[in-house]
Coordinates of C-alpha atoms and ligand atoms in Angstrom, one line a residue:
Chain A
X622 CA -21.0 -0.3 -20.0
X623 CA -20.0 -2.5 -22.8
X624 CA -18.5 -5.9 -22.3
X625 CA -14.9 -4.6 -22.6
X626 CA -14.1 -3.8 -19.0
X627 CA -10.4 -3.1 -19.4
X628 CA -9.0 -1.5 -22.6
X629 CA -5.3 -0.7 -22.5
X630 CA -4.0 1.1 -25.5
X631 CA -0.2 1.5 -26.1
X632 CA 0.6 1.8 -22.4
X633 CA 4.2 3.0 -22.0
X634 CA 5.9 3.9 -18.8
X635 CA 9.4 5.2 -18.3
X636 CA 11.1 5.4 -14.9
X637 CA 13.8 7.9 -15.7
X638 CA 15.6 6.1 -18.5
X639 CA 14.2 2.6 -17.7
X640 CA 11.3 1.7 -19.9
X641 CA 9.2 -0.4 -17.6
X642 CA 6.4 -0.8 -20.1
X643 CA 6.4 -0.4 -23.9
X644 CA 3.3 0.0 -26.0
X645 CA 1.3 -2.6 -24.2
X646 CA -2.3 -3.0 -25.6
X647 CA -4.8 -5.5 -24.4
X648 CA -8.5 -5.9 -23.6
X649 CA -10.2 -7.8 -20.9
X650 CA -13.9 -8.5 -21.1
X651 CA -16.6 -9.0 -18.4
X652 CA -16.6 -12.5 -17.2
X653 CA -12.9 -13.2 -17.8
X654 CA -10.1 -14.2 -15.5
X655 CA -6.9 -13.1 -17.1
X656 CA -3.5 -14.2 -15.9
X657 CA -0.6 -11.8 -16.2
X658 CA 2.6 -13.7 -16.5
X659 CA 6.2 -12.6 -16.9
X660 CA 9.6 -12.8 -15.3
X661 CA 10.7 -10.4 -12.5
X662 CA 10.8 -6.8 -13.6
X663 CA 8.7 -7.5 -16.7
X664 CA 6.2 -4.7 -16.0
X665 CA 3.2 -6.5 -14.4
X666 CA 3.1 -4.4 -11.3
X667 CA 3.6 -1.3 -13.4
X668 CA 0.6 -2.1 -15.6
X669 CA -1.6 -2.7 -12.5
X670 CA -0.5 0.6 -10.9
X671 CA -1.4 2.4 -14.1
X672 CA -4.8 0.7 -14.3
X673 CA -5.6 1.6 -10.7
X674 CA -4.5 5.2 -11.3
X675 CA -1.7 5.1 -8.8
X676 CA 0.8 6.2 -11.4
X677 CA 0.1 7.7 -14.8
X678 CA 1.5 6.1 -18.0
X679 CA 4.2 8.1 -19.9
X680 CA 2.3 7.3 -23.1
X681 CA -0.9 5.6 -24.1
X682 CA -4.0 5.4 -22.0
X683 CA -6.5 2.9 -20.7
X684 CA -10.2 2.7 -20.0
X685 CA -11.8 0.8 -17.2
X686 CA -15.5 0.2 -17.5
X687 CA -15.5 2.7 -20.3
X688 CA -13.9 5.4 -18.1
X689 CA -10.6 6.9 -19.1
X690 CA -7.9 6.8 -16.4
X691 CA -6.9 10.4 -17.2
X692 CA -10.5 11.7 -17.3
X693 CA -11.8 10.4 -14.0
X694 CA -9.4 8.5 -11.8
X695 CA -11.8 8.5 -9.0
X696 CA -14.6 6.8 -11.0
X697 CA -12.0 4.2 -12.2
X698 CA -10.9 3.5 -8.7
X699 CA -14.5 3.0 -7.6
X700 CA -14.8 0.2 -10.2
X701 CA -11.7 -1.6 -9.0
X702 CA -10.8 -3.8 -6.1
X703 CA -7.0 -3.8 -5.8
X704 CA -4.6 -6.0 -4.0
X705 CA -1.1 -4.5 -4.4
X706 CA 2.0 -6.6 -4.5
X707 CA 3.2 -7.6 -1.0
X708 CA -0.1 -6.6 0.6
X709 CA 0.7 -3.4 2.4
X710 CA -1.7 -3.1 5.3
X711 CA -1.8 -1.0 8.5
X712 CA -0.2 -3.5 10.8
X713 CA -1.2 -1.8 14.0
X714 CA -4.9 -2.2 13.2
X715 CA -7.1 -5.1 14.1
X716 CA -8.4 -7.1 11.1
X717 CA -12.0 -6.2 11.7
X718 CA -11.1 -2.5 12.2
X719 CA -9.2 -2.5 9.0
X720 CA -12.0 -4.1 7.0
X721 CA -14.4 -1.6 8.4
X722 CA -12.1 1.2 7.4
X723 CA -11.8 -0.2 3.9
X724 CA -15.6 -0.6 3.7
X725 CA -16.2 3.0 4.8
X726 CA -13.6 4.3 2.3
X727 CA -15.7 2.5 -0.3
X728 CA -18.8 4.3 0.8
X729 CA -20.4 1.4 2.8
X730 CA -22.2 2.3 6.0
X731 CA -24.3 0.7 8.7
X732 CA -26.2 -2.5 7.8
X733 CA -24.9 -2.6 4.3
X734 CA -21.3 -2.6 5.6
X735 CA -22.1 -5.2 8.2
X736 CA -23.6 -7.5 5.5
X737 CA -20.6 -7.1 3.2
X738 CA -18.2 -7.6 6.1
X739 CA -19.8 -10.9 7.0
X740 CA -19.7 -12.1 3.4
X741 CA -16.0 -11.3 2.7
X742 CA -14.9 -12.6 6.1
X743 CA -16.6 -15.9 5.1
X744 CA -15.2 -15.9 1.6
X745 CA -11.7 -15.4 2.8
X746 CA -12.1 -17.5 6.0
X747 CA -11.0 -14.7 8.3
X748 CA -13.4 -15.4 11.1
X749 CA -10.9 -16.7 13.6
X750 CA -8.5 -13.8 13.3
X751 CA -10.9 -10.8 13.2
X752 CA -9.8 -9.6 16.7
X753 CA -6.1 -10.0 16.0
X754 CA -3.9 -7.1 15.0
X755 CA -2.7 -7.4 11.4
X756 CA 0.9 -7.2 12.4
X757 CA 0.5 -10.5 14.3
X758 CA -0.9 -12.4 11.3
X759 CA 1.1 -14.9 9.2
X760 CA 1.8 -14.0 5.6
X761 CA -1.1 -16.1 4.3
X762 CA -3.6 -14.5 6.6
X763 CA -2.4 -11.1 5.7
X764 CA -2.9 -12.0 2.1
X765 CA -6.5 -12.9 2.8
X766 CA -7.1 -9.6 4.6
X767 CA -5.8 -7.9 1.5
X768 CA -8.2 -9.9 -0.7
X769 CA -11.0 -9.2 1.7
X770 CA -10.5 -5.5 1.4
X771 CA -10.4 -5.7 -2.4
X772 CA -13.7 -7.6 -2.4
X773 CA -15.6 -5.5 0.1
X774 CA -17.4 -3.3 -2.3
X775 CA -18.2 -6.0 -4.9
X776 CA -16.1 -4.3 -7.5
X777 CA -16.9 -5.1 -11.2
X778 CA -13.1 -5.3 -11.8
X779 CA -10.6 -7.0 -9.6
X780 CA -6.9 -6.4 -10.0
X781 CA -4.7 -8.7 -7.9
X782 CA -1.0 -8.5 -7.9
X783 CA 0.3 -12.0 -6.9
X784 CA -2.8 -13.0 -4.9
X785 CA -1.7 -16.6 -4.3
X786 CA 1.7 -15.9 -2.9
X787 CA 2.0 -17.1 0.7
X788 CA -1.2 -19.2 0.7
X789 CA -1.1 -22.8 1.8
X790 CA -2.5 -25.3 -0.7
X791 CA -5.9 -25.6 0.9
X792 CA -6.4 -21.9 1.1
X793 CA -5.0 -21.4 -2.4
X794 CA -7.6 -23.8 -3.8
X795 CA -10.4 -22.0 -1.9
X796 CA -9.2 -18.6 -3.2
X797 CA -8.8 -20.0 -6.7
X798 CA -12.4 -21.2 -6.4
X799 CA -13.5 -17.8 -5.3
X800 CA -11.6 -16.0 -8.1
X801 CA -13.1 -18.3 -10.7
X802 CA -16.5 -17.7 -9.2
X803 CA -16.1 -13.9 -9.3
X804 CA -14.7 -14.2 -12.8
X805 CA -17.9 -15.7 -14.1
X806 CA -19.8 -12.4 -13.9
X807 CA -17.1 -9.9 -13.3
X808 CA -13.5 -9.2 -14.5
X809 CA -10.3 -10.3 -12.9
X810 CA -6.7 -9.6 -13.7
X811 CA -4.1 -11.4 -11.6
X812 CA -0.4 -11.6 -11.9
X813 CA 1.6 -14.7 -10.9
X814 CA 4.9 -16.5 -11.6
X815 CA 3.2 -19.8 -11.2
X816 CA 2.4 -21.4 -14.5
X817 CA 0.4 -24.2 -13.1
X818 CA -1.7 -21.6 -11.3
X819 CA -2.6 -19.9 -14.6
X820 CA -3.9 -23.1 -16.0
X821 CA -6.1 -23.7 -13.0
X822 CA -7.5 -20.2 -12.6
X823 CA -7.3 -18.2 -15.8
X824 CA -9.2 -18.4 -19.0
X825 CA -6.6 -16.3 -20.8
X826 CA -2.9 -15.5 -20.3
X827 CA -1.1 -12.4 -21.1
X828 CA 2.7 -12.9 -21.2
X829 CA 4.8 -9.8 -20.7
X830 CA 8.5 -9.6 -21.1
X831 CA 10.8 -6.6 -20.7
X832 CA 7.8 -4.3 -20.8
X833 CA 6.3 -5.8 -24.0
X834 CA 3.3 -8.0 -24.4
X835 CA 4.6 -11.2 -26.1
X836 CA 1.5 -13.5 -25.9
X837 CA -2.2 -13.2 -25.5
X838 CA -3.8 -16.7 -25.6
X839 CA -5.7 -19.3 -23.6
X840 CA -3.4 -21.6 -21.5
X841 CA -4.3 -24.6 -23.7
X842 CA -3.5 -22.9 -26.9
X843 CA -0.2 -21.7 -25.5
X844 CA 0.6 -25.2 -24.4
X845 CA -0.3 -26.5 -27.8
X846 CA 2.1 -24.0 -29.3
X847 CA 4.8 -25.3 -27.0
X848 CA 4.7 -28.6 -28.7
X849 CA 4.6 -32.2 -27.6
X850 CA 4.4 -33.5 -24.0
X851 CA 7.2 -35.6 -22.7
X852 CA 7.2 -38.5 -20.3
X853 CA 10.0 -39.3 -17.9
X854 CA 10.1 -42.9 -16.7
X855 CA 12.4 -43.9 -13.9
X856 CA 13.3 -47.6 -14.0
X857 CA 15.3 -49.9 -11.6
X858 CA 18.3 -51.1 -13.6
X859 CA 18.6 -54.6 -12.1
X860 CA 21.6 -55.4 -14.4
X861 CA 19.8 -54.4 -17.6
X862 CA 21.9 -52.1 -19.8
X863 CA 20.6 -48.7 -20.8
X864 CA 20.1 -49.7 -24.4
X865 CA 18.0 -52.8 -23.4
X866 CA 15.7 -50.6 -21.3
X867 CA 15.4 -48.0 -24.1
X868 CA 14.5 -50.8 -26.5
X869 CA 11.6 -51.8 -24.3
X870 CA 10.0 -48.3 -24.5
X871 CA 10.8 -47.7 -28.2
X872 CA 8.5 -50.6 -29.0
X873 CA 5.5 -48.5 -27.9
X874 CA 3.5 -47.7 -31.0
X875 CA 3.2 -44.0 -30.6
X876 CA 6.7 -43.3 -29.2
X877 CA 8.6 -41.0 -31.5
X878 CA 11.8 -40.9 -29.6
X879 CA 13.3 -42.5 -26.5
X880 CA 16.3 -41.0 -24.8
X881 CA 18.3 -41.7 -21.7
X882 CA 18.2 -38.7 -19.3
X883 CA 20.9 -37.7 -16.9
X884 CA 20.2 -37.3 -13.2
X885 CA 19.1 -40.9 -12.3
X886 CA 20.2 -42.2 -8.9
X887 CA 22.7 -45.1 -8.8
X888 CA 21.0 -48.3 -10.0
X889 CA 18.2 -46.3 -11.6
X890 CA 17.8 -45.1 -15.1
X891 CA 15.7 -42.1 -16.3
X892 CA 14.2 -42.4 -19.8
X893 CA 12.5 -39.7 -21.7
X894 CA 9.7 -40.8 -24.1
X895 CA 8.3 -38.3 -26.6
X896 CA 5.1 -39.3 -28.4
X897 CA 4.4 -38.8 -32.1
X898 CA 1.6 -36.4 -31.5
X899 CA 0.0 -35.2 -28.3
X900 CA -0.9 -38.7 -27.0
X901 CA -0.8 -39.5 -23.3
X902 CA 1.7 -42.5 -23.2
X903 CA 1.6 -43.1 -19.5
X904 CA -0.5 -46.3 -19.7
X905 CA 1.6 -47.7 -22.5
X906 CA 4.8 -47.0 -20.7
X907 CA 3.5 -48.8 -17.7
X908 CA 2.3 -51.8 -19.6
X909 CA 5.6 -52.0 -21.5
X910 CA 7.6 -51.9 -18.3
X911 CA 5.4 -54.6 -16.8
X912 CA 5.6 -57.0 -19.7
X913 CA 9.4 -56.6 -19.8
X914 CA 9.5 -57.2 -16.1
X915 CA 11.1 -53.8 -15.5
X916 CA 10.5 -52.2 -12.1
X917 CA 9.0 -48.8 -12.8
X918 CA 10.0 -46.4 -9.9
X919 CA 8.4 -43.3 -11.2
X920 CA 6.6 -41.8 -14.2
X921 CA 6.0 -38.2 -14.7
X922 CA 4.6 -36.0 -17.4
X923 CA 6.7 -33.0 -18.3
X924 CA 3.6 -32.1 -19.7
X925 CA 2.1 -29.1 -21.2
X926 CA 5.4 -27.4 -21.4
X927 CA 4.0 -24.0 -20.4
X928 CA 7.4 -23.5 -18.8
X929 CA 9.1 -24.0 -22.1
X930 CA 6.9 -21.6 -24.0
X931 CA 7.2 -19.1 -21.2
X932 CA 11.0 -19.4 -21.4
X933 CA 11.0 -19.1 -25.1
X934 CA 8.8 -16.0 -25.1
X935 CA 10.5 -14.2 -22.3
X936 CA 14.2 -14.8 -23.0
X937 CA 16.0 -12.9 -25.7
X938 CA 17.7 -16.0 -27.3
X939 CA 14.5 -17.8 -27.9
X940 CA 15.0 -20.4 -25.2
X941 CA 17.0 -22.7 -27.3
X942 CA 18.1 -24.6 -24.3
X943 CA 15.0 -26.7 -23.9
Chain B
X1393 CA -16.0 14.7 3.1
X1394 CA -16.9 11.3 4.5
X1395 CA -13.6 9.9 3.2
X1396 CA -11.7 12.8 4.8
X1397 CA -13.3 12.0 8.1
X1398 CA -12.7 8.3 7.7
X1399 CA -9.0 8.9 7.0
X1400 CA -8.8 11.4 9.9
X1401 CA -10.5 9.0 12.3
X1402 CA -8.2 6.1 11.3
X1403 CA -5.2 8.3 11.8
X1404 CA -6.4 9.6 15.1
X1405 CA -7.1 6.1 16.5
X1406 CA -3.8 4.7 15.1
X1407 CA -1.9 7.1 17.4
X1408 CA -3.3 5.2 20.4
X1409 CA -1.9 1.9 19.1
X1410 CA 1.7 3.1 19.2
X1411 CA 4.0 4.6 21.8
X1412 CA 4.8 7.9 20.1
X1413 CA 1.6 9.8 20.9
X1414 CA 1.7 8.8 24.6
X1415 CA 5.4 9.7 24.9
X1416 CA 4.8 13.1 23.3
X1417 CA 1.7 13.8 25.5
X1418 CA 3.6 12.8 28.7
X1419 CA 6.6 14.9 27.9
X1420 CA 4.5 17.9 27.1
X1421 CA 2.4 17.6 30.2
X1422 CA 5.3 17.0 32.5
X1423 CA 7.6 19.8 31.2
X1424 CA 4.6 22.1 31.2
X1425 CA 3.7 21.2 34.8
X1426 CA 7.3 21.7 35.9
X1427 CA 7.5 25.3 34.5
X1428 CA 4.0 26.1 35.5
X1429 CA 4.2 25.2 39.2
X1430 CA 7.7 26.6 39.5
X1431 CA 6.5 30.1 38.5
X1432 CA 3.4 29.7 40.6
X1433 CA 5.2 28.9 43.8
X1434 CA 8.1 31.3 43.2
X1435 CA 5.9 34.3 42.4
X1436 CA 2.6 33.3 43.8
X1437 CA 0.9 34.6 40.7
X1438 CA -2.3 33.2 39.5
X1439 CA -1.7 33.7 35.8
X1440 CA -1.5 31.4 32.8
X1441 CA 1.0 33.6 31.0
X1442 CA 3.9 31.5 32.0
X1443 CA 2.2 28.3 30.8
X1444 CA 1.6 29.7 27.4
X1445 CA 5.1 31.1 27.0
X1446 CA 6.6 27.7 27.7
X1447 CA 4.0 25.7 25.9
X1448 CA 4.6 27.6 22.7
X1449 CA 8.2 26.6 22.8
X1450 CA 7.7 23.0 23.9
X1451 CA 5.2 22.4 21.1
X1452 CA 7.6 23.6 18.4
X1453 CA 10.0 20.9 19.6
X1454 CA 7.6 18.0 20.2
X1455 CA 4.8 18.2 17.6
X1456 CA 7.1 17.1 14.7
X1457 CA 7.3 13.7 16.4
X1458 CA 3.5 13.3 15.8
X1459 CA 3.7 14.2 12.1
X1460 CA 6.9 12.5 11.0
X1461 CA 5.2 9.3 10.1
X1462 CA 2.0 10.7 8.6
X1463 CA 3.0 10.1 4.9
X1464 CA 6.6 8.9 5.2
X1465 CA 5.6 5.7 7.0
X1466 CA 2.8 5.1 4.5
X1467 CA 5.3 5.4 1.7
X1468 CA 7.9 3.2 3.4
X1469 CA 5.4 0.4 4.0
X1470 CA 3.5 0.9 0.8
X1471 CA 0.1 1.4 2.5
X1472 CA -0.1 4.7 0.6
X1473 CA -0.8 2.7 -2.5
X1474 CA -3.9 1.1 -1.1
X1475 CA -5.0 4.4 0.4
X1476 CA -4.6 6.3 -2.9
X1477 CA -6.2 3.6 -5.0
X1478 CA -9.4 3.9 -3.0
X1479 CA -11.8 6.4 -4.4
X1480 CA -10.2 9.5 -2.8
X1481 CA -8.3 12.5 -4.1
X1482 CA -4.8 13.4 -2.9
X1483 CA -6.3 16.5 -1.4
X1484 CA -8.7 14.5 0.7
X1485 CA -5.8 12.3 1.9
X1486 CA -3.8 15.3 2.9
X1487 CA -6.7 17.1 4.7
X1488 CA -7.7 13.8 6.4
X1489 CA -4.2 13.2 7.7
X1490 CA -4.0 16.8 8.9
X1491 CA -7.3 16.6 10.7
X1492 CA -6.3 13.3 12.3
X1493 CA -3.2 14.7 13.9
X1494 CA -5.0 17.9 14.7
X1495 CA -7.6 15.9 16.6
X1496 CA -4.8 14.3 18.7
X1497 CA -3.4 17.8 19.3
X1498 CA -6.9 18.9 20.4
X1499 CA -6.9 16.2 23.0
X1500 CA -3.6 17.3 24.2
X1501 CA -4.7 20.9 24.6
X1502 CA -7.8 19.8 26.4
X1503 CA -5.6 17.9 28.9
X1504 CA -3.6 21.1 29.7
X1505 CA -6.8 22.8 30.8
X1506 CA -6.3 21.2 34.2
X1507 CA -3.5 23.7 34.8
X1508 CA -5.4 26.9 34.5
X1509 CA -8.3 25.2 36.2
X1510 CA -6.2 24.4 39.2
X1511 CA -4.9 28.0 39.4
X1512 CA -8.4 29.3 39.3
X1513 CA -9.2 27.4 42.5
X1514 CA -6.1 28.9 44.2
X1515 CA -6.4 32.5 43.2
X1516 CA -8.3 34.9 41.0
X1517 CA -7.7 33.9 37.3
X1518 CA -8.5 36.2 34.4
X1519 CA -10.0 33.8 31.9
X1520 CA -9.8 36.2 28.9
X1521 CA -6.1 35.8 28.2
X1522 CA -6.5 32.0 28.9
X1523 CA -8.9 31.6 25.9
X1524 CA -6.9 33.8 23.6
X1525 CA -3.8 31.9 24.7
X1526 CA -5.5 28.6 23.7
X1527 CA -6.4 30.1 20.4
X1528 CA -2.8 31.0 19.9
X1529 CA -1.7 27.5 20.8
X1530 CA -4.2 26.0 18.5
X1531 CA -3.1 28.2 15.6
X1532 CA 0.7 27.9 16.1
X1533 CA 0.3 24.2 16.7
X1534 CA -1.7 23.8 13.5
X1535 CA 1.1 25.6 11.6
X1536 CA 3.8 23.3 13.1
X1537 CA 1.7 20.2 12.3
X1538 CA 1.1 21.3 8.8
X1539 CA 4.8 21.9 8.3
X1540 CA 5.5 18.5 9.7
X1541 CA 3.0 16.9 7.3
X1542 CA 4.7 18.7 4.5
X1543 CA 8.1 17.4 5.6
X1544 CA 6.6 13.9 5.8
X1545 CA 5.4 14.2 2.2
X1546 CA 8.9 14.7 1.0
X1547 CA 10.5 11.4 2.1
X1548 CA 9.8 7.9 3.0
X1549 CA 12.1 8.1 6.0
X1550 CA 10.4 9.2 9.3
X1551 CA 13.7 10.4 10.8
X1552 CA 14.4 12.7 7.9
X1553 CA 10.9 14.0 8.1
X1554 CA 11.3 14.6 11.8
X1555 CA 14.6 16.4 11.3
X1556 CA 13.3 18.6 8.5
X1557 CA 10.1 19.5 10.4
X1558 CA 12.1 20.3 13.5
X1559 CA 14.5 22.5 11.6
X1560 CA 11.8 24.4 9.8
X1561 CA 9.6 25.0 12.9
X1562 CA 12.4 25.9 15.2
X1563 CA 13.7 28.3 12.5
X1564 CA 10.3 30.0 12.3
X1565 CA 10.2 30.2 16.0
X1566 CA 13.7 31.8 16.6
X1567 CA 13.3 34.2 13.7
X1568 CA 12.5 37.1 15.9
X1569 CA 15.2 36.4 18.5
X1570 CA 18.1 37.9 16.5
X1571 CA 16.4 41.0 15.2
X1572 CA 18.8 43.4 17.0
X1573 CA 21.6 42.2 14.7
X1574 CA 19.8 43.1 11.5
X1575 CA 18.9 46.3 9.6
X1576 CA 15.4 47.6 10.4
X1577 CA 13.7 46.6 7.1
X1578 CA 14.9 43.0 7.3
X1579 CA 14.2 42.9 10.9
X1580 CA 10.5 43.8 10.6
X1581 CA 10.1 41.4 7.7
X1582 CA 11.6 38.6 9.7
X1583 CA 9.7 39.5 12.8
X1584 CA 6.5 39.2 10.8
X1585 CA 7.4 35.7 9.7
X1586 CA 8.2 34.6 13.2
X1587 CA 5.8 32.2 14.9
X1588 CA 6.6 33.5 18.4
X1589 CA 5.9 37.2 17.4
X1590 CA 2.3 36.3 16.4
X1591 CA 2.0 33.8 19.2
X1592 CA 3.1 36.1 22.0
X1593 CA 0.8 38.9 21.0
X1594 CA -2.2 36.6 21.1
X1595 CA -1.0 35.0 24.4
X1596 CA -1.1 38.5 25.9
X1597 CA -4.8 38.5 25.2
X1598 CA -4.9 40.6 22.0
X1599 CA -6.6 38.7 19.2
X1600 CA -5.5 40.4 16.0
X1601 CA -7.0 39.1 12.7
X1602 CA -3.6 39.5 11.1
X1603 CA -2.0 37.0 13.5
X1604 CA -4.8 34.6 12.9
X1605 CA -4.4 35.0 9.1
X1606 CA -0.7 34.5 9.4
X1607 CA -1.0 31.0 10.9
X1608 CA -3.9 30.1 8.7
X1609 CA -1.8 30.9 5.6
X1610 CA 1.1 28.9 6.8
X1611 CA -1.2 25.9 7.2
X1612 CA -2.7 26.4 3.8
X1613 CA 0.7 26.8 2.2
X1614 CA 2.2 23.7 3.8
X1615 CA -0.8 21.5 3.0
X1616 CA -0.7 22.7 -0.6
X1617 CA 3.0 21.8 -0.9
X1618 CA 2.3 18.4 0.7
X1619 CA -0.6 17.9 -1.8
X1620 CA 1.8 18.6 -4.7
X1621 CA 4.4 16.3 -3.4
X1622 CA 1.9 13.4 -3.0
X1623 CA 0.5 14.0 -6.4
X1624 CA 3.9 14.2 -8.1
X1625 CA 4.2 10.5 -7.6
X1626 CA 1.9 9.9 -10.5
X1627 CA 4.2 11.5 -12.9
X1628 CA 7.6 10.3 -11.7
Ligands
ATP265 N1 9.5 3.3 -8.7 C1 10.3 2.8 -9.6 N2 11.4 3.5 -10.0 C2 12.3 3.1 -10.9 N3 12.1 1.9 -11.6 C3 11.1 1.2 -11.3 C4 10.1 1.6 -10.3 N4 9.2 0.6 -10.2 C5 9.5 -0.3 -11.1 N5 10.6 0.0 -11.8 C6 11.3 -0.8 -12.8 O1 10.3 -1.1 -13.8 C7 10.4 -2.4 -14.3 C8 9.1 -3.2 -14.2 O2 8.8 -3.4 -12.8 P1 7.5 -4.1 -12.3 O3 7.5 -3.9 -10.8 O4 6.4 -3.6 -13.1 O5 7.8 -5.6 -12.6 P2 7.0 -6.9 -12.3 O6 6.6 -7.5 -13.6 O7 5.9 -6.6 -11.4 O8 8.1 -7.8 -11.6 P3 7.9 -8.9 -10.4 O9 7.5 -10.2 -11.0 O10 9.3 -8.9 -9.8 O11 6.9 -8.3 -9.4 C9 11.6 -3.0 -13.5 O12 12.7 -2.9 -14.4 C10 11.8 -2.1 -12.3 O13 13.1 -2.1 -12.0
MG266 MG1 5.4 -7.2 -9.5

């Protein structure tokens, strides 16, 4: 096996007259965690279903671990651990029963199965619910069962469709840790709508829109493309006029522009400060407010603007609104 | 083969987690018991003929309830996606599902043995026709189950699957009941397609290879159609 674990070439999929995917080509290497990003209906799930050989593309093909999805779907599926969207599980089964079933379907038996079970149960913190039936579980726990079955056979490739949905923040950070860990040696593709998630978990982002791949970059590069960060300061007015307050912040050396923003509560003023370059102005803004005896109620960084680039790339009109 | 058995085992066990299997088993055993003891006390005969006659009919009506969800429910809930993306072929999934429900049916048949057993303590029972009757039940039941699995592969709605399976299996059962109304050629062709025609001759104690082959080919045909239906998803 070479280092290219997933090699999709010109994948196209038509559902009747709907083109769900159009000429999508990308590669994912061993040791990568790639985030699949796109608005609803962009074709993320469709791509994953094709890679797992659940559906066949109308055009193009893909190789997983060097095996073509048309030549040997069974061998491809053996290489993949898959978490489908919305985690469809047999709700009448007990968690342990289900994981045993998944392990057996993956060819695990006896002591080997036991050992793997113990490990995935620990990784996904399922210990306390092993004896419960899946139908009784909360969404987050169900999600973890879905992850556990995807991990059970230590697949070299993990394909996870919205793995973080429904997880509480603690669990999400544990799973994130787990995914990053797995991604060091193996290959992970995950889809999400959460841009912050991508920054935290993925080394690379594929953005897909209306069935077409519109970006393939690291999160940082994408953010850089999006342009400058912005800082929003919320200040108590205390009788100062808007222009007086803006004056205070425009004295900051690296501030390129200072604008009043709508949406402040009564008696409060929101000011947007944009730096000349990519500087972090939060400390300067704080100091300027203090020296002018302004009460700073809030300071946030509308930072990396991944949202903006996402919007620009995935809306037809170029996202002129931002 | 292991995957087939794993799928069959899961299917078989899942029946005991829901009410449908228990309801079907109870209905079958109760109606059977009713007809069975009625004839026994009315005529005082120690024979299992009556039991097989009625059981053949009851099964045609009740087995589709066991098969309706086999694939339809997996499609509705989406679990089919996880199942198929494990390293199994569509054929293994179909055969596994079929064996799973067949296993439950086997349990059901085993429970009915109590009826002939209790007759044999009351009178002299000829066990030959009993065994051939059970073979007939097994074969006709398999055919009804396979048709039910086929119907379940066509839809993601259990009730539609139930309705289609009922219609088809009742149709195959009544085929030979209206023969007098038809010209001879058509009549003999229809008779040959009828479940009950093959069933009754076996239940009388005559095991004819042609009857066996008939049911086996119905099973193979229905499973093949179900396989095609499951596989067609890839290209839709
Ligand atoms: N079985 C199907 N039949 C017809 N159209 C389908 C089918 N599955 C998906 N589509 C269409 O294909 C397109 C892509 O859908 P897909 O599920 O891949 O989007 P997605 O990126 O996963 O969206 P989401 O973020 O909402 O999960 C959509 O327009 C959808 O309506
Ligand atoms: Mg999706």
